[in-house]
Short mmCIF file of C-alpha atoms in Angstrom, two decimals:
data_model
loop_
_atom_site.label_atom_id
_atom_site.label_comp_id
_atom_site.label_asym_id
_atom_site.label_seq_id
_atom_site.Cartn_x
_atom_site.Cartn_y
_atom_site.Cartn_z
CA MET A 28 0.00 0.00 0.00
CA LYS A 29 1.06 3.42 -0.63
CA SER A 30 0.67 6.23 1.09
CA SER A 31 0.78 8.43 1.04
CA ASN A 32 -1.14 10.73 1.85
CA GLY A 33 -2.79 14.17 1.24
CA LYS A 34 0.53 15.22 -0.06
CA SER A 35 3.28 12.65 -0.50
CA LEU A 36 4.78 11.72 2.87
CA ALA A 37 8.15 13.16 2.01
CA ILE A 38 6.74 16.51 0.92
CA ARG A 39 4.31 16.74 3.82
CA SER A 40 7.03 15.89 6.33
CA LEU A 41 9.15 18.70 4.89
CA TRP A 42 6.32 21.20 5.20
CA LEU A 43 4.70 20.15 8.46
CA PHE A 44 7.58 19.29 10.67
CA GLY A 45 10.69 20.99 9.25
CA ALA A 46 12.61 17.91 10.27
CA ALA A 47 15.64 18.74 8.19
CA ALA A 48 16.48 21.46 10.67
CA MET A 49 16.39 19.24 13.72
CA ALA A 50 19.68 18.96 15.56
CA LEU A 51 20.12 15.48 16.95
CA ALA A 52 22.98 14.02 18.96
CA ILE A 53 24.82 11.56 16.73
CA GLN A 54 25.56 8.20 18.26
CA PRO A 55 28.01 5.60 16.88
CA LEU A 56 26.66 2.45 15.32
CA SER A 57 27.84 -0.93 16.46
CA ALA A 58 26.12 -3.02 13.78
CA GLN A 59 27.64 -3.39 10.35
CA ALA A 60 25.31 -2.18 7.63
CA PRO A 61 24.19 -4.63 4.91
CA SER A 62 24.69 -4.10 1.18
CA TYR A 63 23.29 -0.75 0.00
CA LYS A 64 23.24 0.29 -3.65
CA VAL A 65 21.94 3.34 -5.50
CA LEU A 66 20.14 1.89 -8.51
CA TYR A 67 19.41 5.25 -10.15
CA SER A 68 20.07 8.93 -9.50
CA PHE A 69 17.68 11.45 -11.02
CA THR A 70 19.53 14.05 -13.07
CA ASN A 71 19.02 17.75 -13.74
CA ASP A 72 17.04 16.81 -16.85
CA SER A 73 13.63 17.66 -15.42
CA ALA A 74 11.91 15.95 -18.37
CA ALA A 75 13.13 12.64 -16.97
CA GLY A 76 11.65 13.45 -13.56
CA GLU A 77 13.08 14.63 -10.26
CA HIS A 78 12.44 14.27 -6.52
CA PRO A 79 10.58 10.93 -6.27
CA SER A 80 8.08 11.23 -3.49
CA SER A 81 6.40 7.90 -2.85
CA SER A 82 7.06 4.23 -2.30
CA LEU A 83 7.71 2.03 -5.31
CA VAL A 84 5.82 -0.85 -6.89
CA ARG A 85 7.76 -3.91 -8.11
CA ASP A 86 6.71 -6.42 -10.77
CA PRO A 87 7.69 -10.13 -10.94
CA LYS A 88 10.55 -9.37 -13.35
CA GLY A 89 12.19 -6.97 -10.91
CA ASN A 90 11.17 -3.73 -12.63
CA LEU A 91 10.30 -0.85 -10.33
CA TYR A 92 7.58 1.77 -10.86
CA GLY A 93 7.16 5.10 -9.12
CA ILE A 94 6.20 8.76 -9.36
CA ALA A 95 8.29 11.91 -9.35
CA LEU A 96 7.96 15.62 -9.94
CA GLY A 97 9.10 17.36 -13.13
CA GLY A 98 8.43 15.87 -16.54
CA THR A 99 7.72 17.44 -19.91
CA PHE A 100 4.97 19.67 -18.54
CA GLY A 101 6.43 20.11 -15.06
CA ARG A 102 3.40 18.42 -13.49
CA GLY A 103 4.94 15.10 -12.51
CA ILE A 104 5.61 11.72 -14.07
CA ILE A 105 5.16 7.98 -13.74
CA PHE A 106 8.47 6.21 -14.29
CA LYS A 107 9.79 2.70 -14.74
CA LEU A 108 13.23 1.57 -13.62
CA SER A 109 14.23 -1.68 -15.27
CA SER A 110 16.08 -4.43 -13.43
CA ALA A 111 19.15 -3.26 -15.39
CA GLY A 112 18.85 0.27 -13.94
CA GLN A 113 17.43 2.01 -17.03
CA GLU A 114 14.87 4.71 -16.26
CA ARG A 115 12.00 5.47 -18.64
CA VAL A 116 9.14 7.94 -18.31
CA LEU A 117 5.88 6.07 -18.86
CA TYR A 118 3.58 9.07 -18.51
CA ASN A 119 3.76 12.85 -18.16
CA PHE A 120 0.93 14.47 -16.22
CA LYS A 121 -0.36 17.57 -17.97
CA GLY A 122 -2.14 19.35 -15.13
CA SER A 123 -4.75 20.53 -17.66
CA ASP A 124 -7.74 19.19 -19.59
CA GLY A 125 -8.86 17.24 -16.53
CA ASP A 126 -5.56 15.42 -16.11
CA GLY A 127 -3.83 14.97 -12.77
CA ASP A 128 -1.27 17.32 -11.27
CA VAL A 129 1.40 16.64 -8.62
CA PRO A 130 1.32 12.83 -8.22
CA ASP A 131 1.61 11.84 -4.57
CA SER A 132 1.18 8.07 -4.51
CA MET A 133 2.13 5.11 -6.64
CA SER A 134 -0.28 2.79 -4.88
CA PHE A 135 -0.28 -0.67 -6.46
CA ARG A 136 0.00 -2.80 -9.60
CA ASP A 137 -2.82 -5.22 -10.40
CA SER A 138 -2.53 -8.74 -11.83
CA ALA A 139 -2.94 -7.41 -15.38
CA GLY A 140 -0.04 -4.98 -14.97
CA ASN A 141 -2.10 -1.80 -14.60
CA LEU A 142 -0.71 0.83 -12.24
CA PHE A 143 -2.94 2.79 -9.85
CA GLY A 144 -2.19 5.89 -7.82
CA THR A 145 -3.32 9.38 -6.90
CA THR A 146 -2.47 12.97 -7.70
CA TYR A 147 -2.81 15.57 -4.99
CA GLN A 148 -4.14 18.21 -7.37
CA GLY A 149 -5.57 18.40 -10.86
CA GLY A 150 -8.46 16.50 -12.34
CA ALA A 151 -11.71 17.96 -13.61
CA TYR A 152 -12.17 20.08 -10.46
CA SER A 153 -8.54 20.65 -9.35
CA TYR A 154 -8.86 18.72 -6.08
CA GLY A 155 -6.95 15.61 -7.07
CA THR A 156 -7.49 12.34 -8.90
CA VAL A 157 -7.25 8.58 -8.81
CA PHE A 158 -5.46 7.45 -11.97
CA LYS A 159 -4.82 4.20 -13.84
CA LEU A 160 -1.99 3.56 -16.28
CA ASP A 161 -2.30 0.46 -18.46
CA THR A 162 0.53 -1.62 -19.89
CA GLN A 163 0.46 0.38 -23.13
CA GLY A 164 1.08 3.67 -21.32
CA ARG A 165 -2.51 4.88 -21.63
CA GLU A 166 -3.66 6.89 -18.64
CA THR A 167 -7.25 7.02 -17.40
CA ILE A 168 -8.63 9.26 -14.67
CA VAL A 169 -10.67 6.87 -12.57
CA TYR A 170 -12.11 9.66 -10.43
CA SER A 171 -11.79 13.44 -10.05
CA PHE A 172 -12.42 14.76 -6.56
CA CYS A 173 -14.87 17.43 -5.46
CA PRO A 174 -17.44 17.58 -8.27
CA ASN A 175 -19.50 19.90 -6.05
CA THR A 176 -18.35 22.55 -3.60
CA PRO A 177 -17.96 22.48 -0.70
CA CYS A 178 -15.99 19.24 -1.05
CA THR A 179 -18.16 17.15 1.26
CA THR A 180 -17.06 13.92 -0.44
CA GLY A 181 -13.37 14.69 0.03
CA ALA A 182 -10.45 16.61 -1.46
CA TYR A 183 -6.74 15.91 -1.95
CA PRO A 184 -6.49 12.09 -1.99
CA GLY A 185 -3.63 10.14 -0.44
CA GLY A 186 -3.36 6.77 -2.14
CA VAL A 187 -5.70 3.85 -2.81
CA ILE A 188 -5.73 0.11 -2.11
CA PRO A 189 -7.55 -2.65 -4.03
CA GLY A 190 -10.62 -4.35 -2.65
CA LYS A 191 -12.89 -7.10 -3.94
CA HIS A 192 -14.66 -6.89 -7.29
CA GLU A 193 -12.39 -4.15 -8.69
CA THR A 194 -13.21 -1.67 -5.94
CA LEU A 195 -10.74 0.84 -4.56
CA TYR A 196 -10.49 2.25 -1.03
CA GLY A 197 -8.66 5.40 -0.02
CA VAL A 198 -8.52 8.55 2.06
CA THR A 199 -8.56 12.27 1.40
CA TYR A 200 -6.59 14.66 3.54
CA ALA A 201 -9.26 17.37 3.49
CA GLY A 202 -12.91 17.88 2.62
CA GLY A 203 -15.78 16.02 4.20
CA ASN A 204 -16.93 17.67 7.43
CA PHE A 205 -16.20 21.41 7.45
CA SER A 206 -17.52 22.05 10.96
CA CYS A 207 -14.21 20.87 12.48
CA ALA A 208 -11.71 22.64 10.20
CA VAL A 209 -11.70 25.32 7.50
CA THR A 210 -10.49 22.82 4.88
CA GLY A 211 -12.47 19.89 6.25
CA CYS A 212 -11.18 17.01 8.36
CA GLY A 213 -10.80 14.43 5.59
CA THR A 214 -12.63 11.30 4.48
CA VAL A 215 -12.52 7.58 3.79
CA PHE A 216 -13.99 6.62 0.41
CA LYS A 217 -14.71 3.70 -1.89
CA ILE A 218 -14.72 3.76 -5.70
CA GLY A 219 -16.62 1.08 -7.60
CA PRO A 220 -15.54 -0.60 -10.86
CA LYS A 221 -17.44 1.96 -12.93
CA GLY A 222 -15.85 4.96 -11.20
CA PHE A 223 -18.69 5.79 -8.84
CA GLN A 224 -17.47 7.14 -5.52
CA THR A 225 -19.06 6.36 -2.15
CA LEU A 226 -18.26 8.38 0.95
CA LEU A 227 -17.71 5.86 3.76
CA HIS A 228 -16.81 8.32 6.51
CA ALA A 229 -16.16 12.02 7.04
CA PHE A 230 -13.96 12.73 10.05
CA GLY A 231 -15.11 15.21 12.66
CA GLY A 232 -12.07 15.82 14.86
CA LEU A 233 -12.61 13.68 17.94
CA ASP A 234 -12.83 10.62 15.71
CA GLY A 235 -9.71 11.68 13.82
CA GLN A 236 -8.60 14.48 11.53
CA ASN A 237 -6.56 14.58 8.31
CA PRO A 238 -5.81 10.98 7.31
CA ASN A 239 -2.60 11.14 5.34
CA ALA A 240 -1.55 7.58 4.49
CA GLY A 241 -2.77 4.38 2.93
CA LEU A 242 -5.26 1.95 4.40
CA ALA A 243 -5.15 -1.71 5.44
CA LEU A 244 -8.06 -3.95 4.42
CA ASP A 245 -9.04 -7.11 6.32
CA ARG A 246 -10.88 -10.19 5.08
CA SER A 247 -14.22 -8.88 6.35
CA GLY A 248 -13.98 -5.70 4.30
CA ASN A 249 -13.05 -3.41 7.19
CA VAL A 250 -10.43 -0.75 6.52
CA TYR A 251 -7.92 0.57 9.06
CA GLY A 252 -5.81 3.69 8.93
CA THR A 253 -4.33 6.63 10.80
CA THR A 254 -5.11 10.30 11.06
CA GLN A 255 -2.32 12.75 11.63
CA TYR A 256 -4.35 14.90 14.00
CA GLY A 257 -7.58 14.63 15.92
CA GLY A 258 -8.63 11.91 18.31
CA THR A 259 -9.25 12.46 22.01
CA TYR A 260 -6.04 14.44 22.52
CA GLY A 261 -5.65 16.03 19.10
CA ARG A 262 -2.42 14.15 18.36
CA GLY A 263 -3.71 11.56 15.95
CA ALA A 264 -5.67 8.35 15.96
CA VAL A 265 -5.95 4.83 14.59
CA PHE A 266 -9.39 4.19 13.10
CA LYS A 267 -11.52 1.39 11.69
CA VAL A 268 -14.29 1.83 9.13
CA THR A 269 -16.61 -1.07 8.33
CA SER A 270 -17.94 -1.80 4.85
CA ALA A 271 -21.19 -0.18 6.00
CA GLY A 272 -19.36 3.05 6.87
CA ASN A 273 -19.38 2.74 10.66
CA GLU A 274 -16.22 4.28 12.13
CA THR A 275 -14.60 3.55 15.47
CA VAL A 276 -11.43 4.95 17.02
CA GLU A 277 -9.13 2.06 17.83
CA TYR A 278 -6.62 4.28 19.63
CA SER A 279 -6.02 7.98 20.35
CA PHE A 280 -2.43 9.13 20.80
CA ASP A 281 -1.79 11.32 23.82
CA GLY A 282 1.55 12.84 22.78
CA GLY A 283 3.41 11.13 25.60
CA ALA A 284 4.87 7.64 25.78
CA SER A 285 2.31 6.27 23.33
CA GLY A 286 3.43 8.61 20.56
CA ALA A 287 2.03 11.51 18.57
CA TYR A 288 1.14 12.39 14.98
CA PRO A 289 1.19 9.11 13.05
CA ASN A 290 2.55 10.00 9.64
CA GLY A 291 2.36 6.62 7.90
CA GLY A 292 -0.18 3.94 7.18
CA LEU A 293 -0.75 0.59 8.84
CA VAL A 294 0.37 -2.91 7.89
CA GLN A 295 -1.50 -6.01 9.03
CA ASP A 296 -0.05 -9.46 9.67
CA ALA A 297 -1.70 -12.84 9.06
CA GLU A 298 -3.13 -12.86 12.60
CA GLY A 299 -4.84 -9.51 12.16
CA ASN A 300 -2.41 -7.45 14.24
CA LEU A 301 -1.76 -3.91 13.05
CA TYR A 302 1.63 -2.15 13.04
CA GLY A 303 2.41 1.52 12.51
CA THR A 304 4.57 4.45 13.53
CA THR A 305 4.21 7.85 15.14
CA TYR A 306 6.37 10.71 13.94
CA GLN A 307 6.87 12.16 17.41
CA GLY A 308 6.23 11.19 21.03
CA GLY A 309 7.44 8.06 22.76
CA ALA A 310 9.98 7.85 25.57
CA TYR A 311 12.35 10.34 23.87
CA ASN A 312 9.89 12.31 21.69
CA TYR A 313 11.51 11.04 18.47
CA GLY A 314 8.67 8.72 17.50
CA THR A 315 7.54 5.15 18.05
CA ILE A 316 6.69 1.82 16.45
CA PHE A 317 3.39 0.47 17.81
CA LYS A 318 1.24 -2.64 17.58
CA ILE A 319 -2.50 -3.09 17.99
CA THR A 320 -3.59 -6.71 18.38
CA ALA A 321 -6.68 -8.15 16.74
CA SER A 322 -8.37 -7.85 20.14
CA GLY A 323 -7.51 -4.14 20.35
CA GLN A 324 -4.57 -4.14 22.78
CA PHE A 325 -2.12 -1.30 22.10
CA THR A 326 1.62 -1.68 22.74
CA VAL A 327 4.62 0.51 21.98
CA LEU A 328 7.21 -1.85 20.52
CA TYR A 329 10.01 0.69 20.26
CA SER A 330 10.72 4.34 21.07
CA PHE A 331 13.33 5.96 18.87
CA PRO A 332 16.05 7.63 20.98
CA GLY A 333 17.27 9.91 18.19
CA GLY A 334 20.87 10.28 17.15
CA GLY A 335 22.45 7.32 15.40
CA SER A 336 19.43 5.09 16.02
CA GLY A 337 17.18 7.26 13.87
CA ALA A 338 14.39 9.70 14.58
CA ASN A 339 10.94 10.53 13.23
CA PRO A 340 9.77 7.33 11.52
CA TYR A 341 7.14 7.62 8.84
CA SER A 342 5.75 5.88 5.77
CA ASP A 343 4.36 2.35 5.80
CA LEU A 344 6.20 -0.46 7.56
CA ASN A 345 7.19 -3.82 6.04
CA LEU A 346 7.05 -7.24 7.70
CA ASP A 347 9.11 -10.35 6.96
CA GLN A 348 8.37 -14.02 7.66
CA GLN A 349 10.39 -13.98 10.91
CA GLY A 350 8.31 -11.22 12.46
CA SER A 351 10.87 -8.46 11.87
CA ILE A 352 9.71 -4.96 11.00
CA PHE A 353 11.45 -2.74 8.42
CA GLY A 354 10.98 0.96 7.89
CA ILE A 355 12.56 4.38 7.43
CA THR A 356 13.15 7.45 9.56
CA TYR A 357 13.14 10.94 8.13
CA THR A 358 15.98 12.21 10.32
CA GLY A 359 18.62 10.82 12.65
CA GLY A 360 21.36 8.39 11.77
CA SER A 361 25.06 9.17 11.46
CA HIS A 362 24.45 12.18 9.21
CA ASN A 363 20.97 13.24 10.42
CA PHE A 364 19.44 12.57 6.98
CA GLY A 365 17.43 9.50 7.91
CA THR A 366 17.88 5.75 8.24
CA ILE A 367 16.59 2.36 7.15
CA PHE A 368 15.89 0.29 10.26
CA LYS A 369 14.99 -3.23 11.28
CA LEU A 370 13.19 -4.13 14.50
CA ASP A 371 13.36 -7.86 15.26
CA ALA A 372 10.69 -9.88 17.03
CA SER A 373 12.50 -9.36 20.36
CA GLY A 374 12.36 -5.56 20.04
CA ASN A 375 16.00 -5.02 19.09
CA GLU A 376 16.56 -2.23 16.56
CA THR A 377 19.33 -2.32 13.94
CA VAL A 378 20.17 0.50 11.56
CA LEU A 379 20.60 -1.05 8.12
CA HIS A 380 21.67 2.16 6.40
CA ASN A 381 22.49 5.78 7.23
CA PHE A 382 21.60 8.26 4.51
CA GLY A 383 23.88 11.15 3.68
CA GLU A 384 27.09 9.70 2.21
CA GLU A 385 28.47 11.29 -0.97
CA GLY A 386 26.27 10.27 -3.92
CA ASP A 387 23.78 8.72 -1.51
CA GLY A 388 20.21 9.95 -1.13
CA VAL A 389 18.82 11.89 1.81
CA HIS A 390 15.39 11.88 3.42
CA PRO A 391 13.97 8.56 2.17
CA SER A 392 10.44 8.69 0.73
CA GLY A 393 9.26 5.11 1.09
CA LEU A 394 10.26 1.47 1.39
CA ILE A 395 9.02 -1.88 0.05
CA ILE A 396 10.19 -5.48 0.57
CA ASP A 397 10.26 -8.31 -1.99
CA ALA A 398 9.82 -12.07 -1.60
CA SER A 399 13.57 -12.46 -1.02
CA GLU A 400 13.38 -9.79 1.71
CA ASN A 401 15.42 -7.29 -0.27
CA LEU A 402 14.38 -3.68 0.30
CA TYR A 403 13.75 -0.98 -2.31
CA GLY A 404 12.93 2.68 -1.91
CA THR A 405 13.39 6.26 -2.97
CA THR A 406 14.96 9.38 -1.55
CA TYR A 407 13.40 12.75 -2.19
CA GLN A 408 16.74 14.56 -2.40
CA ALA A 409 20.45 14.00 -3.06
CA GLY A 410 21.77 11.11 -5.07
CA LYS A 411 24.57 11.82 -7.52
CA TYR A 412 22.92 14.98 -8.88
CA ASN A 413 20.86 16.05 -5.82
CA TYR A 414 17.49 15.30 -7.46
CA GLY A 415 16.70 12.12 -5.58
CA SER A 416 17.49 8.42 -6.02
CA VAL A 417 16.19 4.87 -6.15
CA PHE A 418 18.01 2.39 -3.90
CA GLU A 419 18.25 -1.29 -3.01
CA VAL A 420 19.25 -2.88 0.29
CA VAL A 421 20.21 -6.55 0.56
CA PRO A 422 20.18 -7.48 4.28
#
């Protein structure tokens, strides 16, 4: 699942938290990092894209797909990186004539090879789109947000996930209920196979505000996600929405030891347990990794101490078969430009990579794991030409 997110997670983290300016105490690492490789560095040729800002999607042949800014029209692109490291622009968003503008999520690839994602702006009404790109490079706008103002059905989408019978589920960062915020508190929606949108829930503040990342879908058709703000204490919440549109708050973050401001989506294991992160809070106020069991019990699995161990986790987590958790932090590490981390089933954290070396990326934008448990992701900045990179980590 991708995030993502009213804006892409990387962009929103830059704007909302100013994390690049945080001064953290750097701590030495004792664990040797695994193999890290930059697969591609975006150049100063803006037509080829720049500043990738979402997680990737990988096909069975090892090709990677993602989104970036720039492009022929300066409105963003969809790109493919072959297993040999060759980058190709599959589609240039126009930002006009009803097309999308500013892509913020490469969400998933279906069994037929079609790519789905969202743009934060653009579309027929300028409030964002859900798009589809087929294997021939033909783009279709599945849905344009806010056909009527005010945007009670949602505005500024943040990624979609597939459901049964060709349905899509997602969130919008704004719109919905305008009694709790000037821009609205955001929504959860469903889109049917013919492009008809159904509003499942409009947030009202106490039940969450501003969902900004992808959803998790269980076998019963319930969706789970996070809101960056709102909840009982105003510092974010974990929510559940049934297929009938009934919403419950699974947990409200208090800003203390439990964490604050979840800035990534949730991942669910085979037993129905949910895992996620908070951007701040925890024992040291540098963020947490948390777990909510299928029975609703909340536990903080790890509090980031900052410094060399990483700080400010965000984006969706990844799970392996041994129960280890993989993810990224926006800051911290040896150079304070973020880390890739692993948390094993015993709660021991290992930094797999520190961003910020020469030619390396900085501020990672997302992370995925393949069947061999290799990791792939993007960085919003740096790389060889300072326009972002695509990387691989072999643990």
